[in-house]
Short mmCIF file of C-alpha atoms in Angstrom, two decimals:
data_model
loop_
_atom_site.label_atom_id
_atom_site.label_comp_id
_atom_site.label_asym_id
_atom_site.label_seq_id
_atom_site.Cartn_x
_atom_site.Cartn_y
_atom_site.Cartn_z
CA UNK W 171 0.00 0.00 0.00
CA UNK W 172 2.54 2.23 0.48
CA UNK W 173 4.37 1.64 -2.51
CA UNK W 174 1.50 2.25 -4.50
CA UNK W 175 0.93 5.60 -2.36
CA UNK W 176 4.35 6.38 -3.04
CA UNK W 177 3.95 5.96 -7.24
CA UNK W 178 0.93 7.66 -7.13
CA UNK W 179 2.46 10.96 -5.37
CA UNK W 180 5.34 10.32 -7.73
CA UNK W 181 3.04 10.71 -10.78
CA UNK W 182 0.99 13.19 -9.22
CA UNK W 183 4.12 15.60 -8.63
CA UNK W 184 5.46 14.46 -12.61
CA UNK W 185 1.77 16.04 -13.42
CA UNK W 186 2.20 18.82 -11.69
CA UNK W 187 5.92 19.91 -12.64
CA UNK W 188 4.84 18.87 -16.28
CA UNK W 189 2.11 21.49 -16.29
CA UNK W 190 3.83 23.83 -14.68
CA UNK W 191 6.74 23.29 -17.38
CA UNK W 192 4.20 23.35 -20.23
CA UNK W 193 2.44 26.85 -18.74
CA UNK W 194 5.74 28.56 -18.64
CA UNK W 195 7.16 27.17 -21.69
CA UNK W 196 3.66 28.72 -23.37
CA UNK W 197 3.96 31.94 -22.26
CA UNK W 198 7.73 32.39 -22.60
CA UNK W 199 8.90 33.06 -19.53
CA UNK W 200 12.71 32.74 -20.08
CA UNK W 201 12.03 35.80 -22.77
CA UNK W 202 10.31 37.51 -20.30
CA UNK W 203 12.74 36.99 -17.33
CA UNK W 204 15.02 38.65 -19.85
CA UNK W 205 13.43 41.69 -20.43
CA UNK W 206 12.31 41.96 -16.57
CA UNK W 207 15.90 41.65 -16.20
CA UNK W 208 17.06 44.62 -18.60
CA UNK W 209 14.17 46.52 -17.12
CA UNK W 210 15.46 45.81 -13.84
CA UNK W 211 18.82 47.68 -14.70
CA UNK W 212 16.95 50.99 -15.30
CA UNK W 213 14.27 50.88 -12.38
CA UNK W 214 17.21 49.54 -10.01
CA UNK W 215 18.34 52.83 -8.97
CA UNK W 216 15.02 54.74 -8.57
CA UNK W 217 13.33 51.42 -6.50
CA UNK W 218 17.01 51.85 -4.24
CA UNK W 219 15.89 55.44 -3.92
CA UNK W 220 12.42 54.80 -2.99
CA UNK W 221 13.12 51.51 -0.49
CA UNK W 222 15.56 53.92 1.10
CA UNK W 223 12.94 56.72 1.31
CA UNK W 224 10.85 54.53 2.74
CA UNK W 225 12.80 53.60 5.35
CA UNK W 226 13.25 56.87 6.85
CA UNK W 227 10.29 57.63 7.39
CA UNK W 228 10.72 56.26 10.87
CA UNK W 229 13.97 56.78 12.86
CA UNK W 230 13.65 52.65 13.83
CA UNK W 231 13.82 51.80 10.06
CA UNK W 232 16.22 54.75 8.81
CA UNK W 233 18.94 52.48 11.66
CA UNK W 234 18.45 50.20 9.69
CA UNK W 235 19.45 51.33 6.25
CA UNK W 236 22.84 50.34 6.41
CA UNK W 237 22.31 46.54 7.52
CA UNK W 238 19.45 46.66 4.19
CA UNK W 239 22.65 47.22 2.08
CA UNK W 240 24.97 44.81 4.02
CA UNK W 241 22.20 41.82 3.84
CA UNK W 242 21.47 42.61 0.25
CA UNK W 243 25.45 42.55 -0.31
CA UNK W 244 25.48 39.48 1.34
CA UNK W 245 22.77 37.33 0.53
CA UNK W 246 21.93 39.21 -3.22
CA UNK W 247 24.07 37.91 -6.70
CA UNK W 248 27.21 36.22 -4.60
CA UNK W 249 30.59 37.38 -6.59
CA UNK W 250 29.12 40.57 -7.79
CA UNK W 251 27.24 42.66 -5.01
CA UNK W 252 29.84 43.65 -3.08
CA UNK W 253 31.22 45.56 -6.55
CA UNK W 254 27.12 46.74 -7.93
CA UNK W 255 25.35 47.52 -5.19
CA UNK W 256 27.60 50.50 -3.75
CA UNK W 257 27.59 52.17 -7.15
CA UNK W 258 23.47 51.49 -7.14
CA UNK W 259 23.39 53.27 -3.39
CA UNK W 260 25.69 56.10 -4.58
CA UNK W 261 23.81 56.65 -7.57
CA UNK W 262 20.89 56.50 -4.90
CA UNK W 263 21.92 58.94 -3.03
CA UNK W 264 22.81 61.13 -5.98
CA UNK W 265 19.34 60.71 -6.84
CA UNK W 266 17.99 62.99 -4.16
CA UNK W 267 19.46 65.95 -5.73
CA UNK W 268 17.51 65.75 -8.79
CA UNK W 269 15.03 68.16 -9.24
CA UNK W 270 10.56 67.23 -9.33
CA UNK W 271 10.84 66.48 -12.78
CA UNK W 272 13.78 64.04 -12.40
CA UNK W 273 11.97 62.38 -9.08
CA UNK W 274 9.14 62.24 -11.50
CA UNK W 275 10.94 60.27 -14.04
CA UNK W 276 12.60 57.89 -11.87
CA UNK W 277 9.20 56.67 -10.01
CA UNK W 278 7.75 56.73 -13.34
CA UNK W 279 10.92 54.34 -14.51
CA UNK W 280 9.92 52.04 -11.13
CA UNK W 281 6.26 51.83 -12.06
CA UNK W 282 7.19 50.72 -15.58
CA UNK W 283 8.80 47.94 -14.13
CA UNK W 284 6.18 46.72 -11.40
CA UNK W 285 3.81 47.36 -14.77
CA UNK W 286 5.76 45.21 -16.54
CA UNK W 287 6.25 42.43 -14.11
CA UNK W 288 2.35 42.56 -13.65
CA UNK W 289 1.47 41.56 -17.38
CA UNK W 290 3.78 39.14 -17.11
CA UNK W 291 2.12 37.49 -14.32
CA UNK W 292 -1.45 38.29 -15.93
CA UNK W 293 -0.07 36.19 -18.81
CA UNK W 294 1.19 33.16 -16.85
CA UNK W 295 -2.17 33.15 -15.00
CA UNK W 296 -3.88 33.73 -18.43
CA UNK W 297 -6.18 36.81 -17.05
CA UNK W 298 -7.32 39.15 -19.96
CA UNK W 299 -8.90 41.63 -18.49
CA UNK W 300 -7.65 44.35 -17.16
CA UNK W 301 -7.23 46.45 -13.38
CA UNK W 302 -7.97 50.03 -13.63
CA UNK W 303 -5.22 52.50 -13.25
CA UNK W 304 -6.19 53.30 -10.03
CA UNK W 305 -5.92 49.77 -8.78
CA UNK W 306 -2.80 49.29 -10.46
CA UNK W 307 -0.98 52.10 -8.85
CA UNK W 308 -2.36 50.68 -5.33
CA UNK W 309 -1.02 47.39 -5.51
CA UNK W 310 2.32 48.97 -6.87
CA UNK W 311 2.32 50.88 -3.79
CA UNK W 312 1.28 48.37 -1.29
CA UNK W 313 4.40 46.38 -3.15
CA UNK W 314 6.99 48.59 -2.92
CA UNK W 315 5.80 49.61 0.71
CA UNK W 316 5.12 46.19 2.09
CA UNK W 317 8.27 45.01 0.48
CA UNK W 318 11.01 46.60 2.39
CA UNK W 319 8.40 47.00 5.21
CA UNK W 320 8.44 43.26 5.67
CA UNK W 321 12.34 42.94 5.03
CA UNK W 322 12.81 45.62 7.76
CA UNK W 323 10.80 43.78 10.56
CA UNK W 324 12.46 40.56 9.07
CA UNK W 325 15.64 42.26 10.20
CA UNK W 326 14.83 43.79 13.11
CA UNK W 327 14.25 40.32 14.52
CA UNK W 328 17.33 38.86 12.77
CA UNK W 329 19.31 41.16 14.72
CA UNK W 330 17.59 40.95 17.91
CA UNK W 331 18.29 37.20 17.83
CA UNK W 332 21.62 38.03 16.52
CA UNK W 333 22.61 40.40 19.50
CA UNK W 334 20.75 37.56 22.03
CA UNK W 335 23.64 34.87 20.73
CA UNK W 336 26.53 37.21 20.96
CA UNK W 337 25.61 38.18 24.74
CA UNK W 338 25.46 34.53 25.32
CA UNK W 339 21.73 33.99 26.19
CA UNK W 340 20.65 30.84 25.13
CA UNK W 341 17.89 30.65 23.16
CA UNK W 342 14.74 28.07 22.54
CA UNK W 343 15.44 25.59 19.60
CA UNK W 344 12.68 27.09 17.47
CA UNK W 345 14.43 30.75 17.73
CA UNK W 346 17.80 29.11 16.80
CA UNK W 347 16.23 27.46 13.59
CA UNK W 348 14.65 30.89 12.77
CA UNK W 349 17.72 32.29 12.78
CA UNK W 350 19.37 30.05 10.60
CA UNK W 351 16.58 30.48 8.03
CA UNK W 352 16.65 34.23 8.05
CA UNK W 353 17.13 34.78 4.21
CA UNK W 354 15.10 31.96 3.35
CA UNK W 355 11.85 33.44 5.57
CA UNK W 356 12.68 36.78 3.87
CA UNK W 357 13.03 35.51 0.31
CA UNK W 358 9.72 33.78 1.30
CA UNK W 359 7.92 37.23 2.30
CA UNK W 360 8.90 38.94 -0.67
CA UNK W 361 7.85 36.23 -3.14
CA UNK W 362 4.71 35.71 -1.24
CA UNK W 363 3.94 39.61 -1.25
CA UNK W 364 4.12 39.46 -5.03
CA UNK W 365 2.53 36.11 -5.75
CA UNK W 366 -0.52 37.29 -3.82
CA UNK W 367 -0.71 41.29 -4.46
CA UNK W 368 -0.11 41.12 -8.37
CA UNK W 369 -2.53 38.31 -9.98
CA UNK W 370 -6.18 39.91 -11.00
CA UNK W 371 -7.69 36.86 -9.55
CA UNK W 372 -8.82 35.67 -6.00
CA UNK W 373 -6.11 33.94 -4.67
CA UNK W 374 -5.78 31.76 -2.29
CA UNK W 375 -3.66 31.62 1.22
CA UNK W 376 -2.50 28.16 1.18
CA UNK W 377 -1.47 27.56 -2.79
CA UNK W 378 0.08 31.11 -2.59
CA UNK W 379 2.05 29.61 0.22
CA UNK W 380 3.33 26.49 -1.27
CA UNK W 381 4.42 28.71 -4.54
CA UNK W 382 6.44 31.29 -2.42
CA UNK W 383 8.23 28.31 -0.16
CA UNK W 384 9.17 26.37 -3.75
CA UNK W 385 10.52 29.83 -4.86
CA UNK W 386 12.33 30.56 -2.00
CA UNK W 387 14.12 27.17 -2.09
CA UNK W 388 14.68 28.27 -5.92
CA UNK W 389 16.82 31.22 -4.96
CA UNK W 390 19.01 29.74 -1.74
CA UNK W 391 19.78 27.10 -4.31
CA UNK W 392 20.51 29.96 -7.01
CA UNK W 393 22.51 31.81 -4.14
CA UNK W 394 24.34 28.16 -2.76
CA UNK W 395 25.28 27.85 -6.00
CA UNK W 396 26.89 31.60 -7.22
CA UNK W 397 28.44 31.44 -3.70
CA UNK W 398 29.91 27.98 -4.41
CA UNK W 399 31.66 29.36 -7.61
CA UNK W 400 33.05 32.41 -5.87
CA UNK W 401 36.31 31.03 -7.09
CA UNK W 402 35.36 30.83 -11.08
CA UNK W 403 34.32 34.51 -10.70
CA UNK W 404 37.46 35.26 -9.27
CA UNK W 405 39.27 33.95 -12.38
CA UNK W 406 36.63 35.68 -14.30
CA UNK W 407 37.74 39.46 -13.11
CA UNK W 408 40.79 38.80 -13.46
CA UNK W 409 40.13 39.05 -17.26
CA UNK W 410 37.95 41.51 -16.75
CA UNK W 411 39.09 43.70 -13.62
CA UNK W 412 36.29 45.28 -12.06
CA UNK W 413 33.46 44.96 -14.99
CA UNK W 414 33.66 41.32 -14.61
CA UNK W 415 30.66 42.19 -11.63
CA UNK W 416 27.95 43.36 -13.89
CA UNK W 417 27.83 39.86 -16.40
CA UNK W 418 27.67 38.13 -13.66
CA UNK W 419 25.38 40.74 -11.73
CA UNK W 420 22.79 40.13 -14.89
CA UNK W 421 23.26 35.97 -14.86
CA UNK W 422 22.41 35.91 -11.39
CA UNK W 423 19.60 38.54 -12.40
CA UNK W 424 18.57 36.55 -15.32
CA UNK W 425 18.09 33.21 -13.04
CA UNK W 426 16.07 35.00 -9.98
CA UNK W 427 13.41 36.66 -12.36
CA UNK W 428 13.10 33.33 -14.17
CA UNK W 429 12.43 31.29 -11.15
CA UNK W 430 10.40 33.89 -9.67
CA UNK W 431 8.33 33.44 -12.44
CA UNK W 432 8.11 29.87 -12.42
CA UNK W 433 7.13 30.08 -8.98
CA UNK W 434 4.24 32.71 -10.54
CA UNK W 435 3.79 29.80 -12.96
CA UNK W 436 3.42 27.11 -9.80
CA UNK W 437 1.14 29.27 -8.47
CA UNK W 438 -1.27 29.77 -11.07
CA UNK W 439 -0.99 26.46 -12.02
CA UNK W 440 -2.32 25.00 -8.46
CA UNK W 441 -4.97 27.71 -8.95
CA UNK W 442 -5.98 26.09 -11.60
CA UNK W 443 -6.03 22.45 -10.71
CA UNK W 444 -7.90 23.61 -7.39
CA UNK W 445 -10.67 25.42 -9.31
CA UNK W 446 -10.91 22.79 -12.29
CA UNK W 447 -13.79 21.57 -10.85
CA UNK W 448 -15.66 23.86 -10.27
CA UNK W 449 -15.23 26.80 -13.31
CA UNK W 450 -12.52 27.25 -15.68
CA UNK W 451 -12.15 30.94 -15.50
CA UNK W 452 -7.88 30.89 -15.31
CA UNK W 453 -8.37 29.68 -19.36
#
């Protein structure tokens, strides 16, 4: 019996990848992922600006600027961050000096982006019709609000646990496994926000979920990996000095928008099979 149990969870997870595979291979993701990632490198700077903003709006969050950039240095396109992301956060800070008009254009150049990202995701879920401007520019908000809202109470508690271990206190198991899956519960958050703010559809708790934990799995592994061949990059710049950061900047760009949409792809996909039954409105 549970052999049989065991081939027919198999085949049902064969199914599922297979449909998943056959959704994103439909709508093109990989050419997508490409252009999110090219789009990426022009709304990289004015997002920066506006996460940043965002976080001083409170003297709690604008502490905790600096540890944003260090974890996003850290945990964000191993062999390259530590060489792009100053030159994003001094281009950032640059920003400020712009005058309305410029401000103007560089939200404008973030909402493009979120805009983009969204009819991608409309596409993998196979929704035609349309939000209204006014909804759109709401759920771009609550995203790029929510976003670093999340990551800044995700590190507020990362440290607090952190500072905990250094004094010696010990802590309860379940704190100490917390902390060792601090990037992984933040990668989770953010791919959760977007997998259940950005489909026109109702969406459900639980599948939204499972789609954000496969994703987040996606991008340690992405991470594990880049961080594994820290040495190959090494070799690489020395060929190319110092520009040898942004090819591999976009690979590692290239990889987390494609399984973030495949995890958009999951996600609509267990929509799907869960409503089946009943209507088949995702068509």
């Amino acid at each position: 019996m549970q052999v049989k149990n065991a081939k027919k969870a198999t085949l049902q997870l064969y199914h599922l990848i297979r449909i998943v595979w056959l959704r994103a291979l439909r709508q093109s993701v990989s050419l997508r992922a490409a252009h999110l990632t090219l789009a990426s490198l022009l709304a990289a700077v004015p997002i920066i600006t506006i996460v940043f903003g965002i976080l001083r709006l409170t003297p709690a969050m604008g502490d905790m600027q600096d540890a944003f950039v260090g974890f996003v240095e850290q945990h964000l396109a191993p062999g390259s961050s530590d060489t792009v992301i100053p030159y994003l956060v001094e281009f950032s800070e640059q920003a400020k000096n712009l005058p309305a008009a410029g401000i103007v254009t560089l939200i404008f150049t973030a909402l493009l982006l979120l805009n983009s990202f969204e009819g991608s995701v409309q596409a993998i879920w196979r929704i035609k019709r349309k939000r209204k401007i006014r909804e759109r520019l709401l759920t771009y908000w609550a995203i790029l609000t929510l976003g670093p809202i999340l990551l800044a109470v995700s590190m507020s508690l990362y440290g607090t646990i952190l500072s905990y271990e250094l004094k010696g206190i010990e802590l309860p198991n379940l704190l100490s496994k917390a902390f060792d899956l601090g990037s992984y519960v933040i990668y989770f958050l953010l791919l959760f926000t977007i997998n259940f703010l950005t489909p026109n559809a109702e969406v459900q708790l639980k599948l939204t979920c499972a789609s954000a934990v496969v994703g987040a799995i996606g991008i340690s592994i992405l991470n594990t990996l880049f961080g594994n061949f820290a040495q190959f990059f090494a070799n690489y710049q020395v060929v190319y000095g110092t520009f040898a950061a942004l090819p591999i900047f976009l690979i590692w760009l290239q990889f987390s928008w494609l399984i973030i949409l495949l995890s958009v792809s999951l996600n609509a996909t267990l929509h799907k099979l869960n409503r089946q039954p009943k209507t088949d409105e995702l068509e």
